Coordinates of N, CA and C in Angstrom, one line a residue:
X1 N 0.8 -1.2 0.0 CA 0.0 0.0 0.0 C 0.9 1.2 0.0
X2 N 0.5 2.2 -0.8 CA 1.3 3.4 -0.9 C 1.0 4.4 0.2
X3 N 2.0 4.9 0.9 CA 1.8 5.9 1.9 C 2.6 7.1 1.5
X4 N 1.8 8.3 1.2 CA 2.5 9.5 0.8 C 3.4 10.0 1.9
X5 N 4.5 10.7 1.6 CA 5.3 11.3 2.7 C 4.5 12.4 3.4
X6 N 5.0 12.7 4.6 CA 4.3 13.8 5.3 C 4.4 15.1 4.6
X7 N 3.3 15.8 4.6 CA 3.2 17.1 4.0 C 2.7 18.1 5.0
X8 N 3.3 19.3 5.1 CA 2.9 20.3 6.1 C 1.5 20.7 6.0
X9 N 0.8 20.5 4.9 CA -0.6 20.8 4.8 C -1.4 20.2 5.9
X10 N -1.1 18.9 6.2 CA -1.9 18.3 7.2 C -1.5 18.5 8.6
X11 N -0.4 19.2 8.8 CA 0.1 19.5 10.1 C -0.9 20.5 10.8
X12 N -1.7 21.2 10.0 CA -2.7 22.1 10.6 C -4.1 21.7 10.3
X13 N -4.3 20.4 9.9 CA -5.7 19.9 9.6 C -6.4 19.9 10.9
X14 N -7.7 20.3 10.9 CA -8.4 20.3 12.2 C -8.4 19.0 12.9
X15 N -8.1 19.0 14.2 CA -8.0 17.8 15.0 C -9.3 17.0 15.1
X16 N -10.4 17.7 15.0 CA -11.7 17.0 15.2 C -12.4 16.8 13.8
X17 N -11.6 16.5 12.8 CA -12.2 16.3 11.4 C -13.0 15.0 11.4
X18 N -14.2 15.1 10.8 CA -15.0 13.9 10.7 C -14.4 12.9 9.7
X19 N -14.7 11.6 9.9 CA -14.3 10.6 8.9 C -15.2 10.6 7.7
X20 N -14.8 11.3 6.7 CA -15.6 11.4 5.5 C -14.9 10.7 4.4
X21 N -15.6 9.7 3.8 CA -15.1 8.9 2.7 C -16.0 8.9 1.4
X22 N -17.2 9.3 1.6 CA -18.2 9.2 0.5 C -19.3 10.2 0.9
X23 N -20.3 10.2 0.0 CA -21.4 11.2 0.2 C -22.2 10.8 1.4
X24 N -22.4 9.5 1.7 CA -23.2 9.1 2.8 C -22.6 9.6 4.1
X25 N -21.3 9.4 4.3 CA -20.6 9.9 5.5 C -20.5 11.4 5.5
X26 N -20.5 12.1 4.3 CA -20.5 13.5 4.2 C -21.8 14.0 4.8
X27 N -22.9 13.4 4.4 CA -24.2 13.8 4.8 C -24.5 13.6 6.3
X28 N -23.8 12.6 6.9 CA -24.1 12.3 8.3 C -23.0 12.9 9.3
X29 N -22.0 13.5 8.7 CA -21.0 14.1 9.6 C -21.5 15.2 10.5
X30 N -21.0 15.3 11.7 CA -21.5 16.4 12.5 C -21.2 17.8 11.8
X31 N -22.2 18.6 11.9 CA -22.2 19.9 11.1 C -21.0 20.8 11.4
X32 N -20.7 21.0 12.7 CA -19.6 21.9 13.1 C -18.3 21.3 12.7
X33 N -18.1 20.0 12.8 CA -16.8 19.4 12.4 C -16.7 19.4 10.9
X34 N -17.7 19.2 10.2 CA -17.7 19.2 8.7 C -17.4 20.7 8.2
X35 N -18.0 21.6 8.9 CA -17.8 23.0 8.5 C -16.4 23.4 8.8
X36 N -15.8 23.0 9.9 CA -14.4 23.2 10.2 C -13.5 22.6 9.1
X37 N -13.7 21.4 8.7 CA -12.9 20.7 7.7 C -13.0 21.4 6.4
X38 N -14.3 21.7 5.9 CA -14.5 22.4 4.7 C -13.9 23.8 4.7
X39 N -13.9 24.5 5.8 CA -13.3 25.8 5.9 C -11.8 25.7 5.7
X40 N -11.2 24.7 6.2 CA -9.8 24.5 6.1 C -9.5 24.2 4.6
X41 N -10.3 23.4 3.9 CA -10.1 23.0 2.5 C -10.3 24.1 1.6
X42 N -11.4 25.0 1.8 CA -11.8 26.0 0.9 C -11.3 27.4 1.2
X43 N -10.7 27.6 2.4 CA -10.3 28.9 3.0 C -11.4 29.8 3.2
X44 N -12.7 29.3 3.4 CA -13.8 30.2 3.6 C -14.8 29.5 4.5
X45 N -15.1 30.1 5.7 CA -16.1 29.5 6.6 C -17.5 29.7 6.0
X46 N -17.7 30.9 5.3 CA -19.0 31.1 4.7 C -19.4 30.1 3.6
X47 N -18.4 29.8 2.8 CA -18.6 28.8 1.8 C -18.8 27.4 2.4
X48 N -18.1 27.1 3.4 CA -18.2 25.8 4.1 C -19.6 25.7 4.7
X49 N -20.1 26.7 5.4 CA -21.4 26.7 6.0 C -22.5 26.5 4.9
X50 N -22.4 27.2 3.8 CA -23.4 27.1 2.7 C -23.4 25.6 2.2
X51 N -22.3 25.0 2.1 CA -22.2 23.6 1.6 C -22.9 22.7 2.6
X52 N -22.5 22.9 3.9 CA -23.0 22.0 4.9 C -24.6 22.2 5.1
X53 N -25.1 23.4 5.0 CA -26.5 23.6 5.2 C -27.3 23.0 4.0
X54 N -26.7 22.8 2.9 CA -27.3 22.2 1.7 C -27.5 20.7 1.8
X55 N -27.0 20.0 2.9 CA -27.2 18.6 3.0 C -28.6 18.2 3.2
X56 N -29.0 17.0 2.9 CA -28.3 15.9 2.3 C -28.1 16.0 0.8
X57 N -27.1 15.5 0.3 CA -26.8 15.4 -1.2 C -27.0 14.0 -1.7
X58 N -27.4 13.9 -2.9 CA -27.7 12.6 -3.5 C -26.4 11.9 -3.9
X59 N -25.5 12.7 -4.5 CA -24.2 12.1 -4.9 C -23.1 13.2 -4.9
X60 N -21.9 12.7 -5.2 CA -20.7 13.6 -5.2 C -20.9 14.8 -6.1
X61 N -21.5 14.6 -7.3 CA -21.7 15.7 -8.3 C -22.6 16.8 -7.7
X62 N -23.6 16.4 -6.8 CA -24.4 17.4 -6.2 C -23.6 18.3 -5.2
X63 N -22.6 17.6 -4.5 CA -21.8 18.4 -3.6 C -20.9 19.4 -4.4
X64 N -20.4 18.9 -5.5 CA -19.5 19.8 -6.3 C -20.3 20.9 -6.9
X65 N -21.5 20.7 -7.3 CA -22.4 21.7 -7.9 C -22.7 22.8 -6.8
X66 N -23.1 22.3 -5.6 CA -23.4 23.2 -4.5 C -22.2 24.1 -4.1
X67 N -21.0 23.5 -4.1 CA -19.8 24.2 -3.8 C -19.5 25.3 -4.9
X68 N -19.7 24.9 -6.1 CA -19.5 25.8 -7.2 C -20.5 27.0 -7.2
X69 N -21.8 26.7 -7.0 CA -22.8 27.7 -6.9 C -22.6 28.7 -5.7
X70 N -22.2 28.1 -4.6 CA -21.9 28.9 -3.4 C -20.7 29.8 -3.6
X71 N -19.7 29.3 -4.3 CA -18.5 30.2 -4.5 C -18.8 31.4 -5.4
X72 N -19.5 31.1 -6.5 CA -19.7 32.2 -7.5 C -20.8 33.2 -7.0
X73 N -21.5 32.9 -6.0 CA -22.5 33.8 -5.5 C -21.9 34.7 -4.3
X74 N -20.7 34.4 -3.9 CA -20.1 35.2 -2.8 C -19.8 36.6 -3.4
X75 N -19.9 37.6 -2.5 CA -19.5 38.9 -2.9 C -18.0 39.0 -3.2
X76 N -17.7 39.9 -4.1 CA -16.2 40.0 -4.5 C -15.3 40.2 -3.3
X77 N -15.6 41.0 -2.2 CA -14.7 41.1 -1.1 C -14.4 39.8 -0.4
X78 N -15.4 38.9 -0.3 CA -15.2 37.6 0.3 C -14.3 36.7 -0.7
X79 N -14.6 36.8 -2.0 CA -13.8 36.0 -2.9 C -12.3 36.5 -2.8
X80 N -12.1 37.8 -2.8 CA -10.8 38.3 -2.6 C -10.1 37.8 -1.4
X81 N -10.9 37.7 -0.3 CA -10.3 37.2 1.0 C -9.9 35.7 0.9
X82 N -10.7 35.0 0.1 CA -10.4 33.6 -0.1 C -9.1 33.4 -0.9
X83 N -9.0 34.2 -1.9 CA -7.8 34.2 -2.8 C -6.6 34.6 -1.9
X84 N -6.7 35.6 -1.1 CA -5.6 36.1 -0.3 C -5.2 35.2 0.8
X85 N -6.1 34.3 1.2 CA -5.9 33.3 2.3 C -5.0 32.2 1.8
X86 N -4.8 32.0 0.5 CA -4.0 31.0 0.0 C -2.5 31.3 0.1
X87 N -1.7 30.3 0.2 CA -0.2 30.5 0.2 C 0.2 30.9 -1.2
X88 N 1.2 31.8 -1.3 CA 1.8 32.0 -2.7 C 2.3 30.7 -3.3
X89 N 2.2 30.6 -4.6 CA 2.4 29.4 -5.3 C 3.8 28.8 -5.1
X90 N 4.8 29.7 -4.8 CA 6.2 29.2 -4.5 C 6.3 28.7 -3.1
X91 N 5.3 28.8 -2.3 CA 5.3 28.4 -0.9 C 4.3 27.3 -0.6
X92 N 3.7 26.7 -1.6 CA 2.8 25.6 -1.3 C 3.6 24.3 -0.9
X93 N 3.0 23.4 -0.2 CA 3.8 22.3 0.3 C 4.4 21.4 -0.7
X94 N 3.8 21.2 -1.9 CA 4.5 20.3 -2.9 C 5.7 21.0 -3.4
X95 N 5.7 22.3 -3.6 CA 6.9 23.0 -4.1 C 8.0 23.1 -3.0
X96 N 7.6 23.4 -1.8 CA 8.5 23.5 -0.7 C 9.2 22.1 -0.4
X97 N 8.3 21.1 -0.4 CA 8.9 19.7 -0.2 C 9.9 19.3 -1.3
X98 N 9.5 19.6 -2.5 CA 10.4 19.3 -3.6 C 11.7 20.1 -3.6
X99 N 11.6 21.3 -3.2 CA 12.8 22.1 -3.0 C 13.7 21.6 -1.9
X100 N 13.1 21.2 -0.8 CA 13.9 20.7 0.3 C 14.5 19.4 0.0
X101 N 13.9 18.6 -0.9 CA 14.4 17.3 -1.3 C 15.4 17.4 -2.4
X102 N 15.6 18.6 -2.9 CA 16.6 18.8 -4.0 C 16.1 18.6 -5.4
X103 N 14.7 18.4 -5.5 CA 14.1 18.1 -6.8 C 13.9 19.4 -7.6
X104 N 13.9 20.5 -6.9 CA 13.7 21.9 -7.5 C 14.9 22.7 -7.1
X105 N 15.5 23.4 -8.1 CA 16.7 24.2 -7.8 C 16.3 25.5 -7.2
X106 N 17.3 26.2 -6.5 CA 17.1 27.5 -6.0 C 16.7 28.5 -7.1
X107 N 17.3 28.3 -8.2 CA 16.9 29.2 -9.4 C 15.5 29.0 -9.8
X108 N 15.0 27.8 -9.9 CA 13.7 27.5 -10.3 C 12.7 28.1 -9.3
X109 N 13.0 27.9 -8.0 CA 12.1 28.5 -6.9 C 12.1 30.0 -7.0
X110 N 13.3 30.6 -7.2 CA 13.4 32.0 -7.2 C 12.7 32.6 -8.4
X111 N 12.8 32.0 -9.6 CA 12.1 32.4 -10.8 C 10.6 32.3 -10.6
X112 N 10.1 31.3 -9.9 CA 8.7 31.1 -9.7 C 8.2 32.2 -8.7
X113 N 9.0 32.5 -7.7 CA 8.6 33.5 -6.7 C 8.5 34.9 -7.4
X114 N 9.5 35.2 -8.2 CA 9.5 36.5 -8.9 C 8.3 36.6 -9.8
X115 N 8.0 35.5 -10.6 CA 6.9 35.6 -11.5 C 5.6 35.8 -10.7
X116 N 5.4 35.0 -9.6 CA 4.2 35.2 -8.8 C 4.0 36.5 -8.2
X117 N 5.1 37.1 -7.7 CA 5.1 38.5 -7.2 C 4.8 39.5 -8.3
X118 N 5.4 39.3 -9.5 CA 5.0 40.2 -10.6 C 3.6 40.1 -11.0
X119 N 3.0 38.9 -11.0 CA 1.6 38.7 -11.3 C 0.7 39.5 -10.3
X120 N 1.0 39.3 -9.0 CA 0.3 39.9 -8.0 C 0.3 41.4 -8.1
X121 N 1.5 42.0 -8.4 CA 1.6 43.4 -8.5 C 0.9 43.9 -9.7
X122 N 0.9 43.2 -10.8 CA 0.2 43.6 -12.1 C -1.3 43.4 -12.0
X123 N -1.7 42.3 -11.5 CA -3.2 42.0 -11.5 C -3.9 42.3 -10.2
X124 N -3.2 42.6 -9.2 CA -3.8 43.0 -7.9 C -4.4 41.9 -7.1
X125 N -4.0 40.7 -7.4 CA -4.4 39.6 -6.5 C -3.4 38.4 -6.6
X126 N -3.4 37.6 -5.6 CA -2.5 36.4 -5.6 C -2.8 35.5 -6.7
X127 N -1.8 34.9 -7.3 CA -1.9 34.0 -8.4 C -2.4 32.6 -7.8
X128 N -3.5 32.1 -8.4 CA -4.0 30.8 -8.1 C -3.8 30.0 -9.4
X129 N -3.0 28.9 -9.3 CA -2.6 28.1 -10.4 C -3.8 27.4 -11.0
X130 N -3.7 27.2 -12.3 CA -4.7 26.4 -13.0 C -4.6 24.9 -12.4
X131 N -5.6 24.4 -11.8 CA -5.5 23.0 -11.2 C -5.0 22.0 -12.2
X132 N -5.2 22.2 -13.5 CA -4.8 21.2 -14.5 C -3.2 21.1 -14.5
X133 N -2.5 22.1 -14.2 CA -1.0 22.0 -14.2 C -0.5 21.2 -13.1
X134 N -1.2 21.0 -12.0 CA -0.7 20.1 -10.9 C -0.8 18.7 -11.3
X135 N -1.7 18.3 -12.2 CA -1.6 16.9 -12.7 C -2.6 15.9 -12.0
X136 N -3.1 16.2 -10.9 CA -4.1 15.3 -10.2 C -4.8 16.0 -9.1
X137 N -6.0 15.5 -8.7 CA -6.7 16.1 -7.5 C -5.8 16.0 -6.2
X138 N -5.1 15.0 -6.1 CA -4.2 14.8 -4.9 C -3.2 16.0 -4.9
X139 N -2.6 16.3 -6.0 CA -1.6 17.3 -6.1 C -2.2 18.7 -5.8
X140 N -3.4 18.9 -6.3 CA -4.2 20.2 -6.0 C -4.3 20.3 -4.5
X141 N -4.6 19.2 -3.8 CA -4.8 19.2 -2.4 C -3.5 19.2 -1.6
X142 N -2.4 19.2 -2.4 CA -1.0 19.2 -1.8 C -0.6 17.8 -1.2
X143 N -1.3 16.8 -1.6 CA -0.9 15.4 -1.3 C 0.1 14.9 -2.4
X144 N 1.3 14.5 -2.1 CA 2.2 14.0 -3.1 C 1.5 12.9 -3.9
X145 N 1.3 13.1 -5.2 CA 0.7 12.0 -6.0 C 1.5 10.8 -6.3
X146 N 0.9 9.7 -6.4 CA 1.6 8.4 -6.7 C 2.2 8.5 -8.1
X147 N 1.5 9.1 -9.1 CA 1.9 9.2 -10.4 C 1.6 10.6 -10.9
X148 N 2.2 11.0 -12.0 CA 2.0 12.3 -12.5 C 3.3 12.9 -13.0
X149 N 3.2 14.2 -13.4 CA 4.4 14.8 -14.0 C 5.4 15.1 -12.9
X150 N 6.6 15.1 -13.3 CA 7.7 15.5 -12.5 C 7.5 16.9 -11.9
X151 N 7.9 17.2 -10.7 CA 7.6 18.5 -10.1 C 8.3 19.6 -10.8
X152 N 9.5 19.3 -11.4 CA 10.1 20.4 -12.2 C 9.3 20.8 -13.4
X153 N 8.7 19.8 -14.0 CA 7.8 20.1 -15.2 C 6.5 20.8 -14.7
X154 N 6.0 20.5 -13.5 CA 4.9 21.2 -13.0 C 5.2 22.7 -12.7
X155 N 6.4 22.9 -12.1 CA 6.8 24.3 -11.9 C 7.0 25.1 -13.1
X156 N 7.6 24.4 -14.2 CA 7.7 25.1 -15.5 C 6.3 25.4 -16.0
X157 N 5.3 24.5 -15.9 CA 4.0 24.8 -16.4 C 3.3 25.9 -15.6
X158 N 3.5 25.9 -14.3 CA 3.0 27.0 -13.5 C 3.6 28.4 -13.9
X159 N 4.9 28.4 -14.2 CA 5.5 29.6 -14.7 C 5.0 30.1 -16.0
X160 N 4.7 29.1 -16.9 CA 4.1 29.5 -18.2 C 2.7 30.0 -18.0
X161 N 1.9 29.4 -17.1 CA 0.6 29.9 -16.8 C 0.6 31.3 -16.2
X162 N 1.6 31.6 -15.4 CA 1.7 33.0 -14.8 C 2.0 33.9 -16.0
X163 N 2.9 33.6 -16.9 CA 3.2 34.5 -18.0 C 2.0 34.7 -18.9
X164 N 1.2 33.7 -19.2 CA 0.0 33.9 -20.0 C -1.0 34.8 -19.3
X165 N -1.2 34.6 -18.1 CA -2.2 35.3 -17.4 C -1.8 36.7 -17.0
X166 N -0.5 36.9 -16.9 CA 0.0 38.3 -16.7 C -0.4 39.3 -17.7
X167 N -0.5 38.8 -19.0 CA -0.8 39.7 -20.1 C -2.3 39.9 -20.3
X168 N -3.1 39.3 -19.5 CA -4.6 39.4 -19.7 C -5.1 40.7 -19.1
X169 N -6.2 41.2 -19.6 CA -6.8 42.4 -18.9 C -7.2 42.0 -17.5
X170 N -7.3 42.9 -16.6 CA -7.5 42.6 -15.2 C -8.8 41.8 -14.9
X171 N -9.9 42.2 -15.5 CA -11.2 41.5 -15.3 C -11.1 40.1 -15.8
X172 N -10.4 39.8 -16.9 CA -10.3 38.5 -17.4 C -9.4 37.6 -16.5
X173 N -8.3 38.2 -16.0 CA -7.4 37.5 -15.1 C -8.2 37.1 -13.8
X174 N -9.0 38.0 -13.3 CA -9.8 37.8 -12.1 C -10.8 36.7 -12.4
X175 N -11.5 36.7 -13.5 CA -12.4 35.6 -13.8 C -11.8 34.3 -13.9
X176 N -10.5 34.2 -14.4 CA -9.8 33.0 -14.5 C -9.4 32.5 -13.1
X177 N -9.0 33.4 -12.3 CA -8.6 33.1 -10.9 C -9.8 32.5 -10.2
X178 N -11.0 33.1 -10.3 CA -12.2 32.5 -9.6 C -12.5 31.1 -10.2
X179 N -12.4 31.0 -11.5 CA -12.7 29.7 -12.2 C -11.7 28.6 -11.7
X180 N -10.4 29.0 -11.5 CA -9.4 28.1 -11.0 C -9.7 27.7 -9.5
X181 N -10.1 28.7 -8.8 CA -10.5 28.4 -7.4 C -11.7 27.5 -7.3
X182 N -12.6 27.7 -8.2 CA -13.8 26.8 -8.2 C -13.4 25.3 -8.6
X183 N -12.5 25.2 -9.6 CA -12.1 23.9 -10.0 C -11.2 23.2 -8.9
X184 N -10.4 24.1 -8.2 CA -9.5 23.6 -7.2 C -10.4 23.0 -6.0
X185 N -11.4 23.8 -5.7 CA -12.3 23.3 -4.6 C -13.0 22.0 -5.0
X186 N -13.4 21.8 -6.3 CA -14.0 20.6 -6.7 C -13.0 19.4 -6.6
X187 N -11.8 19.7 -7.0 CA -10.8 18.6 -6.9 C -10.5 18.2 -5.5
X188 N -10.5 19.2 -4.6 CA -10.3 18.9 -3.2 C -11.4 18.1 -2.6
X189 N -12.6 18.4 -3.1 CA -13.8 17.6 -2.7 C -13.7 16.2 -3.2
X190 N -13.2 16.0 -4.4 CA -13.0 14.7 -5.0 C -12.1 13.8 -4.1
X191 N -11.0 14.4 -3.6 CA -10.1 13.7 -2.7 C -10.8 13.3 -1.4
X192 N -11.8 14.1 -1.0 CA -12.6 13.8 0.2 C -13.7 12.8 0.0
X193 N -14.3 12.8 -1.1 CA -15.5 12.0 -1.4 C -15.3 10.8 -2.2
X194 N -14.2 10.7 -2.9 CA -14.0 9.6 -3.8 C -12.7 8.8 -3.6
X195 N -12.3 8.7 -2.4 CA -11.1 8.0 -2.0 C -11.3 6.5 -2.1

């Protein structure tokens, strides 16, 4: 059985997290514990509460749809708060772990940091990577994936994504950020509900 290496993401996972493995256990989990877990996963207590209040759900797709609807109906200041609550892309656990393991060079990390800072300065918000560049729902959740692209290739793809989005008009860049946040939340829920 594969056991992923420790990742700092779970060092701060809520201690009272409910055991959720599918929609049935999601529907029956204690509301406050589930709200805490979803707040941790989505970086928004308001979004988590909305998802929890919508229970019971028929299937995983219903949970994903509810999370998507809830996210896009949040006011812009709350969305901005969710984006700002994320770690900069050069400081997410998969990148930091790879750098500490010597799989990512200092130059690669420095280039990624500079690109992300440039994006934030130009577009006015933190860069949220396209979930597709991470290669799997586990990687989006910062769980080291069993298979997938080499982390160096992922970092190169993230850098290219930053370059593309840096040139977009502000409103279009923001719309993409919200779309990436929506898909990121969906993939995090996949790891919760479809293990």
